[in-house]
XYZ file of C-alpha atoms in Angstrom:
772
model
C 35.081 -24.573 21.078
C 37.979 -23.301 23.180
C 41.162 -25.248 23.816
C 41.579 -25.213 27.590
C 43.391 -28.516 28.235
C 46.071 -30.218 26.187
C 47.227 -33.805 25.814
C 50.664 -34.734 24.469
C 51.609 -38.311 23.678
C 55.355 -38.839 23.500
C 57.744 -37.320 26.061
C 60.840 -37.033 23.892
C 62.445 -33.728 22.924
C 59.523 -32.650 20.744
C 56.703 -33.909 22.944
C 58.109 -32.489 26.160
C 58.881 -29.247 24.325
C 55.265 -28.919 23.173
C 54.057 -29.710 26.691
C 56.424 -27.093 28.157
C 55.211 -24.417 25.741
C 51.560 -25.150 26.515
C 52.226 -25.073 30.268
C 54.164 -21.815 29.846
C 51.018 -20.406 28.250
C 49.105 -21.402 31.399
C 47.356 -24.519 30.106
C 47.014 -27.795 32.046
C 48.722 -30.610 30.149
C 48.658 -34.411 30.233
C 51.995 -35.850 29.050
C 52.092 -39.588 28.324
C 54.761 -41.961 27.078
C 55.143 -45.702 26.739
C 55.263 -47.600 30.056
C 58.642 -48.354 31.578
C 59.703 -51.910 32.338
C 60.254 -51.437 36.076
C 58.427 -48.160 36.730
C 55.573 -47.723 34.267
C 55.395 -43.933 34.643
C 59.153 -43.368 34.484
C 59.599 -42.469 30.760
C 57.111 -39.584 30.908
C 58.425 -38.345 34.266
C 61.989 -38.417 32.997
C 60.954 -36.628 29.817
C 59.441 -33.850 31.915
C 62.475 -33.773 34.229
C 64.792 -33.353 31.227
C 62.675 -30.476 29.979
C 62.847 -28.774 33.380
C 66.661 -28.917 33.336
C 67.278 -28.439 29.611
C 69.191 -25.525 28.082
C 67.967 -23.551 26.248
C 65.026 -23.730 28.631
C 61.811 -25.183 27.136
C 59.793 -23.487 29.918
C 59.301 -19.723 30.098
C 58.603 -20.208 33.799
C 59.819 -23.503 35.225
C 57.259 -23.245 38.045
C 54.598 -23.900 35.422
C 55.885 -27.446 35.019
C 53.451 -28.126 37.868
C 50.676 -27.816 35.267
C 51.882 -31.027 33.596
C 50.539 -34.413 34.744
C 52.429 -37.467 33.506
C 51.476 -41.079 32.883
C 51.833 -43.958 30.446
C 49.916 -44.852 27.315
C 48.599 -48.187 28.608
C 47.351 -47.361 32.112
C 46.607 -43.648 31.809
C 45.224 -43.059 28.337
C 41.863 -42.139 29.876
C 43.526 -39.008 31.306
C 43.158 -37.648 27.788
C 39.375 -38.034 27.770
C 38.634 -34.414 28.722
C 41.402 -32.800 26.648
C 40.455 -30.305 23.941
C 43.550 -30.854 21.809
C 45.756 -33.942 21.703
C 48.984 -34.036 19.717
C 51.115 -37.110 19.202
C 54.894 -36.911 19.008
C 55.793 -40.604 19.089
C 58.076 -42.709 16.912
C 58.141 -41.548 13.286
C 56.444 -44.627 11.789
C 52.900 -44.812 10.380
C 51.712 -47.982 12.149
C 52.251 -46.914 15.816
C 50.631 -43.576 15.075
C 47.635 -45.225 13.400
C 47.193 -47.578 16.364
C 47.254 -44.635 18.769
C 44.660 -42.729 16.759
C 42.330 -45.741 16.827
C 42.457 -45.691 20.627
C 42.012 -41.928 20.812
C 38.954 -42.006 18.580
C 37.202 -44.298 21.055
C 37.830 -42.255 24.218
C 38.055 -38.558 23.298
C 35.331 -35.926 23.198
C 33.596 -35.539 19.828
C 34.976 -32.011 19.408
C 38.515 -32.764 20.619
C 41.083 -31.866 17.958
C 43.549 -34.670 17.255
C 46.884 -33.767 15.693
C 50.150 -35.316 14.608
C 53.548 -33.696 14.972
C 55.024 -35.868 12.233
C 57.828 -34.199 10.323
C 56.923 -35.730 7.012
C 54.445 -38.620 6.988
C 51.419 -37.590 4.872
C 48.263 -37.001 6.894
C 46.207 -39.122 4.528
C 48.303 -42.123 5.565
C 47.866 -41.454 9.274
C 44.034 -41.296 9.144
C 43.590 -44.495 7.151
C 40.869 -46.596 8.788
C 39.443 -43.747 10.843
C 35.846 -42.568 10.646
C 34.731 -39.485 8.743
C 33.942 -37.796 12.075
C 37.513 -38.401 13.264
C 38.971 -37.094 9.996
C 36.992 -33.856 10.348
C 38.744 -33.100 13.652
C 42.212 -34.248 12.598
C 45.034 -31.978 11.417
C 48.813 -32.020 11.170
C 50.732 -29.670 13.481
C 54.442 -29.807 12.733
C 56.454 -27.925 15.364
C 60.146 -27.154 15.010
C 62.829 -27.814 17.598
C 63.400 -26.179 20.035
C 59.639 -25.736 20.252
C 59.643 -22.639 22.458
C 62.045 -20.653 20.297
C 61.179 -21.601 16.696
C 58.332 -19.411 15.480
C 57.103 -21.705 12.700
C 54.223 -24.131 13.028
C 53.288 -25.946 9.843
C 49.586 -26.811 9.900
C 48.557 -29.487 7.433
C 44.837 -30.019 6.916
C 43.466 -33.048 5.106
C 40.655 -32.751 2.537
C 38.285 -33.889 5.314
C 39.498 -31.472 8.029
C 36.544 -29.265 8.936
C 36.825 -25.479 8.554
C 35.918 -25.133 12.240
C 38.746 -27.449 13.305
C 41.265 -25.640 11.127
C 40.094 -22.211 12.276
C 40.292 -23.120 15.970
C 43.692 -24.817 15.621
C 45.143 -21.836 13.801
C 43.727 -19.231 16.183
C 44.902 -21.180 19.235
C 48.371 -21.744 17.795
C 48.841 -18.101 16.883
C 47.305 -16.353 19.862
C 47.902 -18.777 22.764
C 51.089 -20.557 21.697
C 52.528 -17.584 19.817
C 53.333 -19.456 16.620
C 53.614 -18.254 13.054
C 51.261 -20.609 11.240
C 51.899 -21.667 7.660
C 49.268 -23.816 5.964
C 50.950 -26.590 3.966
C 49.766 -29.037 1.383
C 49.817 -32.682 2.444
C 53.051 -33.644 0.724
C 56.170 -35.418 2.069
C 58.257 -33.123 4.250
C 55.670 -30.353 3.865
C 57.462 -27.056 3.069
C 60.411 -26.360 5.380
C 61.845 -29.876 5.657
C 61.292 -30.614 1.971
C 63.224 -27.531 0.865
C 65.674 -27.619 3.768
C 66.697 -31.234 3.267
C 66.987 -30.834 -0.498
C 69.211 -27.821 0.106
C 71.396 -29.729 2.569
C 71.917 -32.603 0.138
C 72.879 -30.189 -2.665
C 75.207 -28.320 -0.296
C 77.117 -31.495 0.581
C 77.404 -32.551 -3.061
C 78.604 -29.127 -4.185
C 81.142 -29.043 -1.343
C 82.532 -32.364 -2.530
C 82.546 -31.283 -6.172
C 84.526 -28.107 -5.441
C 86.753 -29.691 -2.790
C 85.745 -27.251 -0.055
C 85.836 -27.872 3.679
C 82.965 -27.916 6.176
C 84.364 -24.720 7.724
C 84.378 -22.960 4.366
C 80.834 -24.024 3.522
C 79.419 -22.953 6.875
C 80.892 -19.500 6.302
C 79.360 -19.345 2.817
C 75.905 -20.558 3.927
C 75.518 -18.552 7.151
C 75.030 -14.821 7.853
C 76.817 -14.005 4.587
C 73.648 -15.063 2.726
C 71.197 -13.993 5.427
C 71.007 -17.261 7.307
C 71.792 -18.108 10.959
C 75.331 -18.518 12.299
C 74.671 -22.242 12.557
C 74.620 -22.300 8.723
C 74.503 -25.855 7.288
C 76.673 -28.300 9.213
C 76.360 -26.655 12.631
C 72.592 -26.905 12.165
C 73.072 -30.564 11.297
C 74.874 -31.114 14.605
C 72.050 -29.417 16.488
C 69.278 -31.479 14.875
C 71.286 -34.714 14.840
C 72.968 -36.552 11.968
C 70.727 -39.553 12.566
C 67.675 -37.326 12.136
C 69.143 -35.950 8.897
C 69.731 -39.456 7.565
C 66.257 -40.617 8.611
C 64.469 -37.645 7.041
C 66.522 -37.915 3.836
C 65.702 -41.612 3.503
C 62.018 -40.961 4.166
C 61.815 -38.190 1.597
C 63.612 -40.299 -0.989
C 61.147 -43.130 -0.494
C 58.090 -40.870 -0.471
C 59.014 -38.609 -3.394
C 61.225 -40.735 -5.608
C 63.791 -37.927 -5.647
C 67.479 -38.491 -4.993
C 68.170 -37.507 -1.382
C 71.208 -39.790 -1.106
C 73.776 -38.734 1.472
C 77.450 -39.619 0.937
C 79.043 -42.617 2.607
C 81.060 -40.463 4.999
C 77.877 -39.006 6.506
C 76.452 -42.495 7.028
C 79.823 -43.453 8.501
C 79.500 -40.725 11.126
C 76.014 -41.953 11.986
C 77.196 -45.559 12.249
C 80.056 -44.476 14.511
C 77.609 -42.712 16.829
C 78.892 -39.248 15.940
C 75.399 -37.837 15.798
C 76.067 -34.208 16.675
C 75.706 -32.248 19.894
C 73.674 -34.924 21.665
C 76.529 -37.407 21.193
C 79.435 -35.071 21.904
C 80.289 -34.399 18.284
C 79.352 -34.835 14.646
C 80.519 -32.489 11.929
C 82.165 -30.525 14.755
C 83.389 -31.552 18.189
C 84.896 -29.829 21.205
C 88.144 -30.986 22.796
C 90.091 -29.717 25.829
C 92.202 -26.793 24.689
C 94.978 -24.739 26.189
C 94.251 -23.318 29.603
C 91.152 -25.455 29.948
C 89.300 -23.531 27.232
C 87.514 -25.937 24.852
C 88.859 -26.081 21.314
C 86.642 -26.754 18.295
C 87.618 -29.358 15.735
C 85.990 -29.898 12.346
C 85.500 -33.195 10.546
C 87.607 -33.500 7.404
C 85.366 -35.455 5.016
C 88.342 -36.226 2.764
C 90.497 -37.947 5.399
C 87.907 -38.999 7.969
C 89.792 -37.160 10.724
C 89.016 -34.176 12.947
C 91.239 -31.142 12.545
C 91.405 -27.746 14.326
C 88.663 -25.465 13.088
C 89.817 -23.083 10.354
C 87.237 -20.344 9.888
C 87.039 -18.843 6.422
C 88.054 -15.200 6.875
C 89.026 -12.956 3.967
C 89.021 -9.169 3.502
C 86.481 -9.569 0.680
C 83.992 -11.472 2.827
C 84.513 -9.107 5.773
C 83.685 -6.148 3.511
C 80.582 -7.901 2.183
C 79.260 -8.508 5.711
C 79.118 -4.737 6.266
C 76.651 -4.295 3.403
C 72.854 -4.589 3.579
C 71.642 -7.989 2.422
C 70.403 -6.854 -1.009
C 73.727 -5.151 -1.794
C 75.570 -8.196 -0.479
C 73.803 -10.484 -2.950
C 74.648 -8.134 -5.815
C 78.341 -8.425 -4.907
C 78.160 -12.191 -4.281
C 77.111 -12.713 -7.885
C 80.598 -11.506 -8.861
C 82.615 -13.219 -6.095
C 85.666 -14.887 -7.714
C 87.131 -18.352 -7.262
C 85.715 -21.552 -5.830
C 83.912 -19.661 -3.083
C 82.101 -17.509 -5.615
C 81.236 -20.554 -7.714
C 79.846 -22.319 -4.649
C 77.655 -19.373 -3.647
C 76.304 -18.751 -7.160
C 75.641 -22.409 -7.889
C 73.998 -22.945 -4.511
C 71.756 -19.893 -4.873
C 70.636 -20.838 -8.367
C 70.079 -24.539 -7.673
C 68.106 -23.768 -4.521
C 66.026 -21.180 -6.371
C 65.235 -23.538 -9.235
C 64.267 -26.388 -6.910
C 62.085 -24.077 -4.823
C 60.299 -22.622 -7.846
C 59.752 -26.048 -9.380
C 58.178 -27.490 -6.228
C 56.240 -24.536 -4.806
C 52.915 -25.278 -6.562
C 52.922 -28.831 -5.190
C 53.908 -28.112 -1.579
C 52.537 -24.636 -0.821
C 49.406 -22.598 -1.409
C 51.494 -19.544 -2.303
C 55.089 -18.362 -2.351
C 54.503 -16.233 0.767
C 54.046 -19.489 2.687
C 57.402 -20.700 1.376
C 59.165 -17.545 2.497
C 57.536 -17.550 5.929
C 58.329 -21.239 6.437
C 62.041 -20.719 5.850
C 62.178 -17.412 7.732
C 60.215 -18.661 10.746
C 61.421 -22.265 10.767
C 65.084 -21.914 9.864
C 65.735 -18.317 10.894
C 66.486 -16.978 7.415
C 66.694 -13.199 7.216
C 64.848 -13.383 3.896
C 62.950 -16.332 2.431
C 63.772 -17.915 -0.940
C 61.557 -15.638 -3.028
C 62.710 -12.504 -1.211
C 66.249 -13.611 -2.027
C 65.312 -14.249 -5.659
C 64.041 -10.691 -5.916
C 67.393 -9.461 -4.604
C 69.198 -11.583 -7.202
C 66.843 -10.517 -10.000
C 64.608 -12.621 -12.234
C 66.651 -11.791 -15.346
C 69.867 -12.972 -13.679
C 68.186 -16.224 -12.627
C 66.996 -16.802 -16.199
C 70.514 -16.118 -17.494
C 72.036 -18.521 -14.956
C 69.543 -21.243 -15.859
C 70.844 -21.049 -19.409
C 74.487 -20.959 -18.285
C 74.030 -23.961 -15.985
C 71.862 -25.892 -18.451
C 68.895 -25.955 -16.036
C 65.248 -26.007 -17.086
C 63.606 -22.684 -16.377
C 60.716 -23.240 -13.927
C 57.338 -22.138 -15.236
C 56.837 -19.750 -12.330
C 59.976 -17.848 -13.341
C 58.535 -17.317 -16.819
C 55.451 -15.739 -15.219
C 57.385 -13.144 -13.226
C 56.759 -9.565 -14.291
C 59.739 -7.779 -12.853
C 59.774 -9.405 -9.417
C 57.970 -11.960 -7.255
C 56.881 -9.204 -4.865
C 55.818 -5.699 -5.840
C 54.275 -2.734 -4.068
C 51.546 -0.607 -5.599
C 49.854 2.297 -3.793
C 51.223 1.135 -0.449
C 49.976 -2.463 -0.850
C 52.406 -5.361 -1.276
C 51.525 -8.041 -3.820
C 53.008 -11.460 -4.576
C 53.005 -13.684 -7.642
C 50.438 -16.469 -7.195
C 50.635 -20.067 -8.325
C 48.130 -19.129 -11.035
C 50.429 -16.470 -12.491
C 48.379 -13.537 -11.197
C 49.499 -11.095 -8.519
C 47.543 -10.988 -5.247
C 47.924 -9.002 -1.997
C 50.323 -10.552 0.507
C 48.089 -12.128 3.182
C 48.378 -10.406 6.524
C 49.357 -12.347 9.620
C 46.095 -12.661 11.594
C 45.902 -10.156 14.433
C 49.108 -8.403 13.396
C 49.639 -4.694 12.897
C 52.628 -4.341 10.592
C 54.737 -1.218 10.984
C 56.360 -1.873 7.595
C 52.937 -2.028 5.937
C 51.879 1.110 7.812
C 54.922 2.953 6.498
C 54.292 1.748 2.943
C 50.716 2.999 3.176
C 51.898 6.523 4.022
C 51.566 6.322 7.774
C 54.857 8.065 8.592
C 54.318 11.128 10.771
C 57.968 12.003 11.336
C 61.256 10.342 10.465
C 64.971 10.711 11.159
C 67.953 8.383 10.910
C 67.433 7.389 14.552
C 63.661 6.966 14.824
C 60.396 6.856 12.902
C 57.002 7.958 14.205
C 54.057 6.206 12.546
C 50.302 6.547 12.879
C 48.657 3.281 13.973
C 45.168 4.721 13.632
C 42.526 5.490 16.272
C 44.687 8.307 17.585
C 47.600 6.064 18.570
C 51.149 6.791 17.395
C 54.121 4.405 17.533
C 57.748 5.435 17.830
C 60.296 3.033 16.326
C 63.950 3.296 17.274
C 66.095 2.753 14.150
C 69.633 3.470 15.357
C 72.253 0.702 15.444
C 71.030 -1.937 17.916
C 68.262 0.629 18.548
C 70.559 2.344 21.029
C 69.289 5.399 22.867
C 71.442 8.289 21.749
C 70.732 11.992 21.459
C 68.711 11.549 18.265
C 66.400 8.954 19.819
C 65.842 11.096 22.914
C 64.879 14.051 20.716
C 62.490 11.793 18.815
C 60.813 10.618 22.047
C 60.177 14.199 23.157
C 58.901 15.134 19.711
C 56.571 12.120 19.725
C 55.248 13.060 23.160
C 54.657 16.616 21.933
C 52.689 15.379 18.938
C 50.551 13.030 21.008
C 49.861 15.837 23.457
C 48.718 18.046 20.589
C 45.699 15.922 19.803
C 46.334 12.166 19.780
C 45.225 9.452 22.198
C 48.470 7.789 23.251
C 51.871 6.421 22.304
C 53.447 3.001 21.782
C 57.214 2.455 21.966
C 57.919 -0.526 19.723
C 59.646 -1.781 16.593
C 59.962 -4.800 14.316
C 63.664 -5.555 14.710
C 64.057 -9.363 14.777
C 66.125 -9.490 17.980
C 66.566 -6.190 19.821
C 64.072 -3.744 21.325
C 67.025 -1.634 22.420
C 70.521 -2.380 23.698
C 70.325 0.683 25.950
C 72.231 3.958 25.975
C 74.660 4.805 23.167
C 77.844 3.681 24.909
C 80.103 4.864 22.085
C 78.755 8.395 22.477
C 79.321 8.281 26.229
C 82.885 7.027 25.757
C 83.664 9.787 23.262
C 82.364 12.477 25.591
C 84.397 11.096 28.515
C 87.545 10.861 26.393
C 87.115 14.493 25.377
C 86.745 15.517 29.033
C 83.394 17.166 28.360
C 81.959 16.508 31.815
C 79.334 19.240 31.773
C 78.076 17.933 28.430
C 77.987 14.423 29.865
C 76.029 15.590 32.919
C 73.571 17.494 30.725
C 73.046 14.434 28.511
C 72.449 12.215 31.542
C 69.873 14.670 32.858
C 68.060 14.623 29.525
C 67.972 10.825 29.728
C 66.402 10.995 33.200
C 63.960 13.706 32.135
C 62.900 11.579 29.177
C 62.137 8.631 31.438
C 60.163 10.802 33.832
C 58.220 12.429 30.994
C 57.174 8.984 29.753
C 55.759 8.416 33.225
C 54.086 11.789 33.767
C 52.573 12.595 30.367
C 48.799 13.259 30.471
C 48.051 10.343 28.134
C 48.887 6.625 28.165
C 52.315 5.465 26.991
C 52.796 1.723 26.490
C 56.149 0.047 25.853
C 56.218 -3.072 23.672
C 59.610 -4.628 24.490
C 60.892 -7.955 23.199
C 64.192 -9.768 22.876
C 67.158 -7.766 24.147
C 65.837 -4.946 26.328
C 68.854 -3.776 28.257
C 69.910 -0.830 30.376
C 68.074 2.283 29.239
C 65.570 0.161 27.343
C 64.602 -1.497 30.602
C 64.492 1.893 32.340
C 62.239 3.499 29.728
C 59.935 0.462 29.714
C 59.565 0.570 33.494
C 58.606 4.265 33.318
C 55.792 3.719 30.816
C 52.225 3.402 32.102
C 52.086 -0.223 31.035
C 54.319 -2.760 29.361
C 52.985 -5.117 26.697
C 55.921 -7.497 26.488
C 56.646 -10.328 24.126
C 57.072 -13.616 25.978
C 60.680 -13.855 24.783
C 62.003 -10.909 26.786
C 65.631 -10.650 27.888
C 65.367 -7.590 30.123
C 67.848 -6.314 32.655
C 69.759 -3.394 34.140
C 73.223 -4.459 33.015
C 75.129 -1.211 33.517
C 77.549 -2.701 36.071
C 79.047 -4.662 33.179
C 80.581 -1.407 31.972
C 81.326 -0.102 35.429
C 78.433 2.288 35.989
C 75.024 2.168 37.651
C 71.545 2.558 36.116
C 71.173 6.327 35.987
C 68.229 6.788 33.637
C 65.829 6.288 36.516
C 66.272 2.516 36.786
C 67.832 2.468 40.243
C 65.237 4.928 41.480
C 62.355 3.006 39.913
C 63.262 -0.338 41.473
C 63.716 1.281 44.875
C 60.349 3.034 44.759
C 58.546 0.077 43.209
C 59.812 -2.479 45.724
C 59.476 -0.157 48.729
C 55.852 0.630 47.926
C 55.139 -3.092 47.495
C 56.459 -3.664 51.036
C 54.330 -0.821 52.451
C 51.235 -2.979 51.978
C 52.378 -5.193 54.843
C 52.448 -3.708 58.335
C 55.308 -5.783 59.749
C 57.430 -5.983 56.595
C 61.096 -4.981 56.808
C 61.685 -2.139 54.283
C 65.331 -3.194 53.966
C 64.115 -6.223 51.986
C 63.090 -3.848 49.196
C 66.543 -2.266 49.149
C 68.240 -5.681 49.131
C 66.047 -6.870 46.281
C 66.926 -3.880 44.101
C 70.615 -4.099 45.100
C 70.799 -7.741 44.019
C 69.133 -7.138 40.651
C 71.448 -4.242 39.825
C 74.799 -5.474 41.173
C 74.399 -8.923 39.598
C 73.058 -7.439 36.336
C 70.269 -10.004 36.503
C 68.616 -10.407 33.109
C 65.343 -12.220 32.547
C 65.154 -15.228 30.253
C 61.457 -14.597 29.551
C 58.735 -12.062 30.238
C 57.456 -14.378 32.972
C 60.822 -14.167 34.725
C 60.936 -10.396 34.174
C 57.714 -10.228 36.184
C 59.254 -12.312 38.974
C 62.278 -10.006 39.039
C 60.020 -6.954 39.274
C 60.777 -5.392 35.884
C 57.153 -6.082 34.927
C 54.229 -5.310 37.230
C 51.033 -7.276 37.732
C 49.207 -4.849 35.447
C 51.674 -5.434 32.616
C 50.724 -8.024 30.007
C 52.480 -10.607 27.893
C 51.940 -11.361 24.201
C 52.907 -14.896 23.240
C 53.061 -13.999 19.537
C 55.611 -11.428 18.448
C 53.567 -10.729 15.313
C 50.672 -9.328 17.365
C 52.795 -7.331 19.836
C 52.261 -3.891 18.286
C 48.528 -4.521 17.854
C 48.281 -5.671 21.475
C 50.173 -2.593 22.673
C 47.882 -0.321 20.668
C 44.843 -2.029 22.206
C 46.376 -1.448 25.645
C 46.714 2.280 24.932
C 43.058 2.484 23.898
C 42.041 0.486 26.957
C 43.829 2.940 29.263
C 42.824 6.097 27.426
C 39.130 6.223 28.341
C 39.678 7.268 31.963
C 43.415 7.955 31.985
C 44.937 10.013 34.776
C 48.709 10.493 35.005
C 50.270 8.864 38.099
C 51.063 11.238 40.969
C 54.611 11.943 42.214
C 55.827 9.373 44.736
C 57.616 9.663 48.060
C 59.179 6.941 50.216
C 61.336 6.688 53.321
C 65.006 6.195 52.452
C 66.780 4.060 55.070
C 70.097 5.912 55.180
C 73.252 4.986 57.096
C 72.117 1.746 58.738
C 71.041 0.111 55.478
C 74.116 1.523 53.728
C 76.353 -0.092 56.333
C 74.658 -3.446 55.885
C 75.189 -3.358 52.118
C 78.833 -2.280 52.497
C 79.403 -5.250 54.791
C 77.926 -7.569 52.149
C 80.287 -6.084 49.562
C 83.250 -6.576 51.889
C 82.229 -10.226 52.317
C 82.143 -10.709 48.542
C 85.630 -9.252 48.241
C 87.015 -11.394 51.067
C 85.539 -14.455 49.398
C 87.268 -13.639 46.126
C 83.981 -12.889 44.390
C 84.542 -9.174 43.813
C 87.434 -6.908 42.826
C 88.191 -3.567 44.453
C 86.406 -1.814 41.603
C 83.416 -4.146 41.882
C 83.167 -3.070 45.519
C 83.454 0.595 44.548
C 80.650 0.210 41.999
C 78.513 -1.654 44.515
C 79.124 1.079 47.094
C 77.809 3.734 44.697
C 74.708 1.644 44.010
C 74.145 1.113 47.737
C 74.536 4.831 48.409
C 71.786 5.640 45.896
C 69.405 2.943 47.137
C 69.804 4.079 50.750
C 69.305 7.748 49.945
C 72.842 8.523 51.093
C 74.638 7.655 54.316
C 72.841 10.057 56.635
C 69.805 9.475 58.846
C 66.664 7.906 57.435
C 64.561 10.483 55.620
C 61.607 10.966 53.300
C 62.657 11.382 49.669
C 61.010 12.094 46.362
C 61.920 10.617 42.998
C 64.091 13.596 42.034
C 66.197 13.126 45.180
C 67.183 9.617 44.108
C 67.650 10.672 40.488
C 70.238 13.216 41.644
C 72.106 10.496 43.537
C 71.968 8.251 40.447
C 73.556 10.980 38.367
C 76.278 11.740 40.905
C 77.151 8.049 41.216
C 77.456 7.471 37.482
C 79.602 10.596 36.937
C 81.832 9.505 39.821
C 82.254 6.051 38.278
C 82.905 7.377 34.774
C 85.737 9.419 36.235
C 87.673 6.279 37.210
C 90.204 4.651 34.892
C 88.746 1.224 35.748
C 85.260 2.089 34.474
C 86.726 3.767 31.412
C 88.644 0.541 30.703
C 85.437 -1.476 31.069
C 83.599 0.783 28.630
C 86.466 0.591 26.108
C 86.662 -3.202 26.379
C 82.920 -3.616 25.854
C 82.966 -1.428 22.752
C 85.943 -3.302 21.300
C 84.982 -6.886 22.153
C 81.295 -6.887 23.048
C 82.203 -8.589 26.323
C 82.459 -7.273 29.904
C 85.848 -6.742 31.548
C 86.523 -7.684 35.174
C 89.214 -5.417 36.551
């Protein structure tokens, strides 16, 4: 079967989030909730309306909310009759869920998959009283909030779930919804919540034992140990203290373990201090000086809020500069209460995880992926244990009087090991087995381990993906595009031209495709007054972009996450873009006082002008205005769908919902293009000249008069307008090189001003734009 229509029952945060993700993927959705007292359809409509307005946005394209039909569970349940997959996200109690499933069994298609989004109720409880046929098409699908952004989906089959049902649910979730699927055993809390909640309870108890503050603990349990900035208590505010208390109570009842939270946490819940949704919990914001909000932290000892006091020491600052593995080696020796907290927390979490893995997971890889994908850990528990060392863990078990888990006794050196380019993991049976590949993925790390490196430098790595396709990874800081990366691109193009099929530009960085040009290098060259060197470097940048476009073989960019400035420019010059759905792409150069001069300004002008040429009566100035707005406002997409609306992606460019399959999809795109590939011809358009330039200058003057632009903003905008209009002379026909020359002149002119130099310096020092 193929899932082509989705039903979601429950229009709260989770239900509406699931509906929004499905609609973003292009699927029609029926979203139902309980009937309202005065307006029976109001709860579902309001749930959808909240999702449309919510931040961070649940929809990748808010226009796709039109794919969602709403109703109530009493009058409109029959709307679910032709759905292929129905997931419930209603109140977290067994009885209401069981009653809903009884109704769904009677009206749904015999091959419709029924699922529960429960965060911890065992599936065997939910299917009590249902027929064998129903049980064969039932499965647990536990999404994480916010649904769009959290990669993890825990899938929990029952003993009766059919292989066909499980196979279809997994394939759909991975390929269409873009999720990282982890199969879990049917135990309370499954994997992520079971380990996460146990860790939170131990964190609170250890904080109390050592007399530390919430601020201190969040520093010690965040990026320092490879976890998100939200750490422990900030995460608690995001999920809700009432949710924490509810899950802890449920796990305690279901497992018999001690998940007791201290009285002060229950006091916060009773007082309605539930976290972000209630205006405060462990943290709260108050009006500060100058109208800037101030953060206060709850003092669990006194029951009062006090100004936030971040834990900042020279020792911790030095540790943060080290790679994660080296950081853990140093953390084992960290002195004082902070060191004791980190060591005790790491060991207790490791012991609990090892002791419970056989019961909750099919293998330790599932545990690592659940915590990495669901909680945003840089490395999962077993990856961390390998960094700490099995011998050290055994020693600490003795020192802390903890029973050594049986799985630790089975370790031969490490939990993961690589032999002949293949990575293995320790299994629950004590034997080592190959790490299971993510379905449909093409791992660059695995390709490198298997000897697939063609060429490597400190700035880039060229790997062989097979079938004649090479992939160039940028490996500089933030994957910035400096001299070394540009050399690597030309070298890669040379090698492809010498006998390969095509090239992919892509990498496996968790957040950044590329942050654009190496701004520090530009600033250094300007400071040294090396203007000819700067001009030569800028020309190389432009030539690189144009070579990506004109090479006699297909080049496909695979951008994701942050794709800014030069990264956007290079992507737009490739034959096709295979983008991840989470794409934050934009030409943001005005933030540092320059204009896009790697071909970006030229490309938008040519792209939009040629789009307008299809229509006989279209005004070509609309194309200029469109490009001018994107560049001067530094408009950045919040998804690949929005990048297409902006014009950064073309109709022929494609979107991968799953980041794990992005490189494989890009490779397939190269092979698809290669069979009859012909390089695109040079392009010419009519530049509008003085009249259009005057119109844009008037718009800039209006912005300044309205207090929306500084003198330097106007100067920057004037340079951009000059390029987009082909100068201030009469209208004329221009080629791409004509506009590239104007780009270069404009950027050099801007870099010569003290205002732009100040903007560049401020960005490098603070990471934030300066308005001057």
